[in-house]
PDB file of C-alpha atoms in Angstrom:
ATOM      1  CA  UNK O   1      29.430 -30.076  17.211  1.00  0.00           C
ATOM      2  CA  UNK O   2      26.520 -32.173  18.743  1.00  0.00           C
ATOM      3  CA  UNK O   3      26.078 -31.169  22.622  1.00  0.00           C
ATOM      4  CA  UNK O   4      26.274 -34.075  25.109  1.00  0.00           C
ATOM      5  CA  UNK O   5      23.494 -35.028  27.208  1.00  0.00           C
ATOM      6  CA  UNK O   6      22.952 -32.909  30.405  1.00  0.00           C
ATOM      7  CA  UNK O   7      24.017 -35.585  32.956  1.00  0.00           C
ATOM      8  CA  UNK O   8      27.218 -36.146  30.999  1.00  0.00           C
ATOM      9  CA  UNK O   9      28.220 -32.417  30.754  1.00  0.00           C
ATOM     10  CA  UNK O  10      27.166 -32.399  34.734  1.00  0.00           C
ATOM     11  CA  UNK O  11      29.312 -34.916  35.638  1.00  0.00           C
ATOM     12  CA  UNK O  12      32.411 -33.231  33.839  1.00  0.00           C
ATOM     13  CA  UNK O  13      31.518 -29.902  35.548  1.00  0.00           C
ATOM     14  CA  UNK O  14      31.612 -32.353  38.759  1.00  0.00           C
ATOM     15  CA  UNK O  15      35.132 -33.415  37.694  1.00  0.00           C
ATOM     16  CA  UNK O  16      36.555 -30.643  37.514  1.00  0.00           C
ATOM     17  CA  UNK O  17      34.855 -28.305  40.053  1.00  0.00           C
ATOM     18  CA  UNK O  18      34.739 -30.410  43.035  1.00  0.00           C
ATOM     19  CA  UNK O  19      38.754 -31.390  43.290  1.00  0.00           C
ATOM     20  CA  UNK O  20      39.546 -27.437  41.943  1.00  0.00           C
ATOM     21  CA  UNK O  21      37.323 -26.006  44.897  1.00  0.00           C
ATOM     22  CA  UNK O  22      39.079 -28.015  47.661  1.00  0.00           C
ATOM     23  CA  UNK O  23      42.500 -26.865  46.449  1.00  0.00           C
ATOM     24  CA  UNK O  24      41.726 -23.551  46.060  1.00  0.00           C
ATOM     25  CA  UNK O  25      40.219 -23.775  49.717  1.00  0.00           C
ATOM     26  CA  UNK O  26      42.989 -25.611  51.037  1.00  0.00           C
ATOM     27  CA  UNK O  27      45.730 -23.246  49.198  1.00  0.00           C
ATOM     28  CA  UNK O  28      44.110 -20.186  50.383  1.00  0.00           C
ATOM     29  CA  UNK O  29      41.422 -20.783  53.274  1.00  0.00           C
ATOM     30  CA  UNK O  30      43.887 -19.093  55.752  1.00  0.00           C
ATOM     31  CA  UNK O  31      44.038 -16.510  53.797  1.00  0.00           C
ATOM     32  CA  UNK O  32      40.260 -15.648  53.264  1.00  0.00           C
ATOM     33  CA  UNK O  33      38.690 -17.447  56.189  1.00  0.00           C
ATOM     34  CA  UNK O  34      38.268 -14.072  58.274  1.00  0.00           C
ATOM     35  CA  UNK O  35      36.526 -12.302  55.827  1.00  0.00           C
ATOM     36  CA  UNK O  36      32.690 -12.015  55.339  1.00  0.00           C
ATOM     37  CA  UNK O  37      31.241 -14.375  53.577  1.00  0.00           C
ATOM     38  CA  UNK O  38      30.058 -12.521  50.194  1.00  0.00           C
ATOM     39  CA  UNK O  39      34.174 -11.463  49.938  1.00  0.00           C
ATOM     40  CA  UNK O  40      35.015 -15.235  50.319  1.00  0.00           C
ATOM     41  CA  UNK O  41      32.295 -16.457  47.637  1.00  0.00           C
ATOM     42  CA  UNK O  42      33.507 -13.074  45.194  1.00  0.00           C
ATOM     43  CA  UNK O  43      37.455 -14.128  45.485  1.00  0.00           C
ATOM     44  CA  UNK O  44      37.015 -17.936  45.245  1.00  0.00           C
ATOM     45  CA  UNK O  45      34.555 -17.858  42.059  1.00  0.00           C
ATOM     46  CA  UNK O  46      36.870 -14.908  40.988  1.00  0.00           C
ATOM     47  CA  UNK O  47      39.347 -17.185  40.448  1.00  0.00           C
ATOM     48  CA  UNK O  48      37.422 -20.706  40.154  1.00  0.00           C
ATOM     49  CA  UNK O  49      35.219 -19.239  36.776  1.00  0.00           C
ATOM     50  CA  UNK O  50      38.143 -18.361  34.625  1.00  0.00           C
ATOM     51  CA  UNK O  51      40.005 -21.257  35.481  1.00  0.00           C
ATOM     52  CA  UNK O  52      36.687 -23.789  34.712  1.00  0.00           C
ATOM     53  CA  UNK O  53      35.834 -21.699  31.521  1.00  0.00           C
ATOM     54  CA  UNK O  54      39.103 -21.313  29.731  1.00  0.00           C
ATOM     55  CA  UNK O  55      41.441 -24.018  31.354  1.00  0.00           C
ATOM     56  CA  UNK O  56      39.661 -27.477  33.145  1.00  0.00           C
ATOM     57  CA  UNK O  57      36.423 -27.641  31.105  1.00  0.00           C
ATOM     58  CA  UNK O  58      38.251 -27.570  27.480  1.00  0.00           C
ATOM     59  CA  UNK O  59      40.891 -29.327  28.799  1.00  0.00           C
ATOM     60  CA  UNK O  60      38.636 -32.045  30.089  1.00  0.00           C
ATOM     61  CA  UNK O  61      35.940 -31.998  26.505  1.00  0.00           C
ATOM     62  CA  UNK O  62      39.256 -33.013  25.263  1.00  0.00           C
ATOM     63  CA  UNK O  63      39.808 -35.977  27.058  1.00  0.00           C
ATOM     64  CA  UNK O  64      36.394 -37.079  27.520  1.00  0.00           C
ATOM     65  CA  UNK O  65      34.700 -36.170  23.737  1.00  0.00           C
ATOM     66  CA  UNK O  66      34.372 -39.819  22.998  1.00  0.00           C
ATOM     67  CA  UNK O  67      32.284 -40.941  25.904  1.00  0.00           C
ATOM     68  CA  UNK O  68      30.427 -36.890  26.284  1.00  0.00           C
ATOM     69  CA  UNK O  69      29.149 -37.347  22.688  1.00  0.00           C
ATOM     70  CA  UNK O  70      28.352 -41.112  22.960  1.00  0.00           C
TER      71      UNK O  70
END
């Protein structure tokens, strides 16, 4: 399969990171928000990596292969 260009595969990191981060944050920012810093960052890309990886970033190659490989 022929790769996209790097700004394209950037932007559909951006599409799925940005909106994914602030709903994590806003579903469990309470939660988290009086811990140190290094726990925060190890829980939210504890769950944020696995979810990108196996769930948002296929999902989204899918829906955007005809303009990534364009």
């Amino acid at each position: 399969m022929k790769q996209p260009p790097k700004w394209k595969f950037a932007v559909m990191v951006w599409i799925a990171i940005y909106p994914t981060i602030t709903l994590v944050s806003l579903l469990i920012g309470d939660y988290i928000k009086n811990l140190p810093l290094p726990l925060k960052t190890l829980i939210m890309t504890g769950m944020l990596v696995p979810l990108m990886v196996f769930v948002l970033l296929p999902f989204l190659r899918k829906i955007l292969g005809n303009w990534l490989n364009k």
